[in-house]
Amino acid sequence: MSDIRLIVGLGNPGPEYHNTRHNAGAMLLENLASCFNIPLKYEAKFFGFTGRGIIEGKDVRLLLPTTFMNKSGQAVGAMCTFYKILPNELLVAYDELDFEPGIAKFKIGGSSSQNGIRDIVQCLANQKDFLRLRVGIGHPGHKSKVTGHVLSKASAEQQTLIDGAIDEAIRCIQILLKQDLVTAQQRLHSYNAAS
């Protein structure tokens, strides 16, 4: 059984960033909230929109930070401190350049070049061992193109693949909460929307 108490979806705030590749984690969280009829309301003390509901019999909190991506730790740190949520009770969804659209994977701990994750690690006193859910957005091919790539919208074809991976990831979050990480991982890691 999973101990996850808080699920976070990372992105940038504001209409100009809505549905950009960098907001894949936020898209996942919004879809998850909608699937389980969990309303998200703004709470200034948590620097974001939060909700609470029952998913697969588990009492889970949701968080959509309204800070910019590189300040995501401010929101996550505030909520973890307030509700005494430990790193191993945290799941953070975010966009992953190293995976093609249509792929999503779970991972525990480790380093990350993703700015939101790096900030969360820093705000959790350098504790890295929280569960991550990486949603593939593809790499533009050269590091000089990364900023433009992540801050723009995917093509319709790529967005369909990203949406497919998000839908499957939500099913696997349910498996994670109901059963365990290994079962959820086996299913998610064998999925590829492009195949």
PDB file of N, CA and C in Angstrom, residues 136-182:
ATOM      1  N   GLY A 136       6.703  12.692 -20.477  1.00  0.00           N
ATOM      2  CA  GLY A 136       7.574  13.021 -21.602  1.00  0.00           C
ATOM      3  C   GLY A 136       7.045  14.132 -22.491  1.00  0.00           C
ATOM      4  N   ILE A 137       7.934  15.082 -22.825  1.00  0.00           N
ATOM      5  CA  ILE A 137       7.561  16.161 -23.754  1.00  0.00           C
ATOM      6  C   ILE A 137       8.527  16.204 -24.944  1.00  0.00           C
ATOM      7  N   GLY A 138       9.538  15.324 -24.932  1.00  0.00           N
ATOM      8  CA  GLY A 138      10.502  15.307 -26.028  1.00  0.00           C
ATOM      9  C   GLY A 138      11.547  16.394 -25.898  1.00  0.00           C
ATOM     10  N   HIS A 139      12.664  16.207 -26.592  1.00  0.00           N
ATOM     11  CA  HIS A 139      13.780  17.173 -26.550  1.00  0.00           C
ATOM     12  C   HIS A 139      13.900  17.833 -27.915  1.00  0.00           C
ATOM     13  N   PRO A 140      14.123  19.150 -27.961  1.00  0.00           N
ATOM     14  CA  PRO A 140      14.204  19.831 -29.260  1.00  0.00           C
ATOM     15  C   PRO A 140      15.481  19.529 -30.039  1.00  0.00           C
ATOM     16  N   GLY A 141      16.434  18.821 -29.417  1.00  0.00           N
ATOM     17  CA  GLY A 141      17.637  18.421 -30.135  1.00  0.00           C
ATOM     18  C   GLY A 141      18.889  19.186 -29.759  1.00  0.00           C
ATOM     19  N   HIS A 142      18.721  20.413 -29.299  1.00  0.00           N
ATOM     20  CA  HIS A 142      19.891  21.194 -28.872  1.00  0.00           C
ATOM     21  C   HIS A 142      19.521  22.005 -27.646  1.00  0.00           C
ATOM     22  N   LYS A 143      20.483  22.122 -26.713  1.00  0.00           N
ATOM     23  CA  LYS A 143      20.141  22.775 -25.440  1.00  0.00           C
ATOM     24  C   LYS A 143      19.765  24.245 -25.614  1.00  0.00           C
ATOM     25  N   SER A 144      20.247  24.872 -26.690  1.00  0.00           N
ATOM     26  CA  SER A 144      19.897  26.289 -26.912  1.00  0.00           C
ATOM     27  C   SER A 144      18.412  26.451 -27.246  1.00  0.00           C
ATOM     28  N   LYS A 145      17.769  25.347 -27.658  1.00  0.00           N
ATOM     29  CA  LYS A 145      16.351  25.421 -28.045  1.00  0.00           C
ATOM     30  C   LYS A 145      15.408  24.994 -26.929  1.00  0.00           C
ATOM     31  N   VAL A 146      15.964  24.563 -25.787  1.00  0.00           N
ATOM     32  CA  VAL A 146      15.134  23.970 -24.728  1.00  0.00           C
ATOM     33  C   VAL A 146      14.108  24.960 -24.174  1.00  0.00           C
ATOM     34  N   THR A 147      14.530  26.193 -23.875  1.00  0.00           N
ATOM     35  CA  THR A 147      13.604  27.160 -23.265  1.00  0.00           C
ATOM     36  C   THR A 147      12.401  27.416 -24.165  1.00  0.00           C
ATOM     37  N   GLY A 148      12.662  27.670 -25.431  1.00  0.00           N
ATOM     38  CA  GLY A 148      11.561  27.903 -26.377  1.00  0.00           C
ATOM     39  C   GLY A 148      10.656  26.689 -26.505  1.00  0.00           C
ATOM     40  N   HIS A 149      11.277  25.518 -26.456  1.00  0.00           N
ATOM     41  CA  HIS A 149      10.526  24.265 -26.592  1.00  0.00           C
ATOM     42  C   HIS A 149       9.577  24.057 -25.419  1.00  0.00           C
ATOM     43  N   VAL A 150      10.090  24.183 -24.200  1.00  0.00           N
ATOM     44  CA  VAL A 150       9.245  23.878 -23.030  1.00  0.00           C
ATOM     45  C   VAL A 150       8.161  24.935 -22.826  1.00  0.00           C
ATOM     46  N   LEU A 151       8.435  26.176 -23.256  1.00  0.00           N
ATOM     47  CA  LEU A 151       7.459  27.246 -23.025  1.00  0.00           C
ATOM     48  C   LEU A 151       6.478  27.418 -24.185  1.00  0.00           C
ATOM     49  N   SER A 152       6.554  26.526 -25.173  1.00  0.00           N
ATOM     50  CA  SER A 152       5.590  26.600 -26.274  1.00  0.00           C
ATOM     51  C   SER A 152       4.650  25.389 -26.202  1.00  0.00           C
ATOM     52  N   LYS A 153       3.588  25.469 -26.980  1.00  0.00           N
ATOM     53  CA  LYS A 153       2.618  24.371 -26.981  1.00  0.00           C
ATOM     54  C   LYS A 153       3.077  23.273 -27.923  1.00  0.00           C
ATOM     55  N   ALA A 154       2.752  22.050 -27.578  1.00  0.00           N
ATOM     56  CA  ALA A 154       3.082  20.911 -28.436  1.00  0.00           C
ATOM     57  C   ALA A 154       2.192  20.955 -29.675  1.00  0.00           C
ATOM     58  N   SER A 155       2.654  20.302 -30.739  1.00  0.00           N
ATOM     59  CA  SER A 155       1.802  20.157 -31.922  1.00  0.00           C
ATOM     60  C   SER A 155       0.582  19.316 -31.531  1.00  0.00           C
ATOM     61  N   ALA A 156      -0.459  19.380 -32.356  1.00  0.00           N
ATOM     62  CA  ALA A 156      -1.687  18.622 -32.040  1.00  0.00           C
ATOM     63  C   ALA A 156      -1.371  17.137 -31.887  1.00  0.00           C
ATOM     64  N   GLU A 157      -0.509  16.633 -32.766  1.00  0.00           N
ATOM     65  CA  GLU A 157      -0.143  15.209 -32.736  1.00  0.00           C
ATOM     66  C   GLU A 157       0.599  14.870 -31.439  1.00  0.00           C
ATOM     67  N   GLN A 158       1.565  15.712 -31.081  1.00  0.00           N
ATOM     68  CA  GLN A 158       2.318  15.475 -29.840  1.00  0.00           C
ATOM     69  C   GLN A 158       1.429  15.636 -28.614  1.00  0.00           C
ATOM     70  N   GLN A 159       0.526  16.618 -28.643  1.00  0.00           N
ATOM     71  CA  GLN A 159      -0.361  16.835 -27.490  1.00  0.00           C
ATOM     72  C   GLN A 159      -1.257  15.626 -27.260  1.00  0.00           C
ATOM     73  N   THR A 160      -1.693  14.996 -28.342  1.00  0.00           N
ATOM     74  CA  THR A 160      -2.510  13.780 -28.224  1.00  0.00           C
ATOM     75  C   THR A 160      -1.726  12.686 -27.497  1.00  0.00           C
ATOM     76  N   LEU A 161      -0.434  12.569 -27.827  1.00  0.00           N
ATOM     77  CA  LEU A 161       0.417  11.572 -27.170  1.00  0.00           C
ATOM     78  C   LEU A 161       0.615  11.915 -25.697  1.00  0.00           C
ATOM     79  N   ILE A 162       0.852  13.197 -25.413  1.00  0.00           N
ATOM     80  CA  ILE A 162       1.038  13.642 -24.014  1.00  0.00           C
ATOM     81  C   ILE A 162      -0.247  13.375 -23.222  1.00  0.00           C
ATOM     82  N   ASP A 163      -1.393  13.715 -23.819  1.00  0.00           N
ATOM     83  CA  ASP A 163      -2.681  13.479 -23.140  1.00  0.00           C
ATOM     84  C   ASP A 163      -2.892  11.996 -22.857  1.00  0.00           C
ATOM     85  N   GLY A 164      -2.504  11.151 -23.816  1.00  0.00           N
ATOM     86  CA  GLY A 164      -2.630   9.700 -23.624  1.00  0.00           C
ATOM     87  C   GLY A 164      -1.786   9.218 -22.462  1.00  0.00           C
ATOM     88  N   ALA A 165      -0.553   9.733 -22.385  1.00  0.00           N
ATOM     89  CA  ALA A 165       0.343   9.346 -21.287  1.00  0.00           C
ATOM     90  C   ALA A 165      -0.185   9.846 -19.943  1.00  0.00           C
ATOM     91  N   ILE A 166      -0.780  11.045 -19.941  1.00  0.00           N
ATOM     92  CA  ILE A 166      -1.357  11.599 -18.705  1.00  0.00           C
ATOM     93  C   ILE A 166      -2.540  10.736 -18.244  1.00  0.00           C
ATOM     94  N   ASP A 167      -3.404  10.351 -19.183  1.00  0.00           N
ATOM     95  CA  ASP A 167      -4.557   9.491 -18.826  1.00  0.00           C
ATOM     96  C   ASP A 167      -4.078   8.176 -18.210  1.00  0.00           C
ATOM     97  N   GLU A 168      -3.062   7.575 -18.844  1.00  0.00           N
ATOM     98  CA  GLU A 168      -2.539   6.305 -18.339  1.00  0.00           C
ATOM     99  C   GLU A 168      -1.880   6.516 -16.974  1.00  0.00           C
ATOM    100  N   ALA A 169      -1.167   7.635 -16.817  1.00  0.00           N
ATOM    101  CA  ALA A 169      -0.508   7.938 -15.536  1.00  0.00           C
ATOM    102  C   ALA A 169      -1.535   8.077 -14.410  1.00  0.00           C
ATOM    103  N   ILE A 170      -2.682   8.669 -14.715  1.00  0.00           N
ATOM    104  CA  ILE A 170      -3.738   8.815 -13.700  1.00  0.00           C
ATOM    105  C   ILE A 170      -4.271   7.436 -13.290  1.00  0.00           C
ATOM    106  N   ARG A 171      -4.431   6.544 -14.273  1.00  0.00           N
ATOM    107  CA  ARG A 171      -4.853   5.171 -13.931  1.00  0.00           C
ATOM    108  C   ARG A 171      -3.801   4.504 -13.040  1.00  0.00           C
ATOM    109  N   CYS A 172      -2.538   4.791 -13.333  1.00  0.00           N
ATOM    110  CA  CYS A 172      -1.453   4.165 -12.561  1.00  0.00           C
ATOM    111  C   CYS A 172      -1.303   4.794 -11.170  1.00  0.00           C
ATOM    112  N   ILE A 173      -1.687   6.062 -11.024  1.00  0.00           N
ATOM    113  CA  ILE A 173      -1.718   6.666  -9.682  1.00  0.00           C
ATOM    114  C   ILE A 173      -2.768   5.931  -8.843  1.00  0.00           C
ATOM    115  N   GLN A 174      -3.895   5.583  -9.465  1.00  0.00           N
ATOM    116  CA  GLN A 174      -4.925   4.819  -8.741  1.00  0.00           C
ATOM    117  C   GLN A 174      -4.374   3.465  -8.294  1.00  0.00           C
ATOM    118  N   ILE A 175      -3.628   2.808  -9.185  1.00  0.00           N
ATOM    119  CA  ILE A 175      -3.020   1.506  -8.833  1.00  0.00           C
ATOM    120  C   ILE A 175      -2.007   1.692  -7.701  1.00  0.00           C
ATOM    121  N   LEU A 176      -1.234   2.768  -7.795  1.00  0.00           N
ATOM    122  CA  LEU A 176      -0.247   3.084  -6.747  1.00  0.00           C
ATOM    123  C   LEU A 176      -0.926   3.220  -5.380  1.00  0.00           C
ATOM    124  N   LEU A 177      -2.042   3.953  -5.350  1.00  0.00           N
ATOM    125  CA  LEU A 177      -2.735   4.202  -4.076  1.00  0.00           C
ATOM    126  C   LEU A 177      -3.450   2.948  -3.563  1.00  0.00           C
ATOM    127  N   LYS A 178      -3.928   2.129  -4.491  1.00  0.00           N
ATOM    128  CA  LYS A 178      -4.709   0.953  -4.105  1.00  0.00           C
ATOM    129  C   LYS A 178      -3.809  -0.251  -3.817  1.00  0.00           C
ATOM    130  N   GLN A 179      -2.729  -0.388  -4.609  1.00  0.00           N
ATOM    131  CA  GLN A 179      -1.854  -1.550  -4.464  1.00  0.00           C
ATOM    132  C   GLN A 179      -0.454  -1.109  -4.028  1.00  0.00           C
ATOM    133  N   ASP A 180       0.453  -0.965  -4.977  1.00  0.00           N
ATOM    134  CA  ASP A 180       1.827  -0.576  -4.606  1.00  0.00           C
ATOM    135  C   ASP A 180       2.541   0.019  -5.810  1.00  0.00           C
ATOM    136  N   LEU A 181       3.709   0.576  -5.546  1.00  0.00           N
ATOM    137  CA  LEU A 181       4.482   1.247  -6.589  1.00  0.00           C
ATOM    138  C   LEU A 181       4.937   0.275  -7.671  1.00  0.00           C
ATOM    139  N   VAL A 182       5.349  -0.924  -7.275  1.00  0.00           N
ATOM    140  CA  VAL A 182       5.879  -1.886  -8.248  1.00  0.00           C
ATOM    141  C   VAL A 182       4.829  -2.201  -9.314  1.00  0.00           C
TER     142      VAL A 182
END
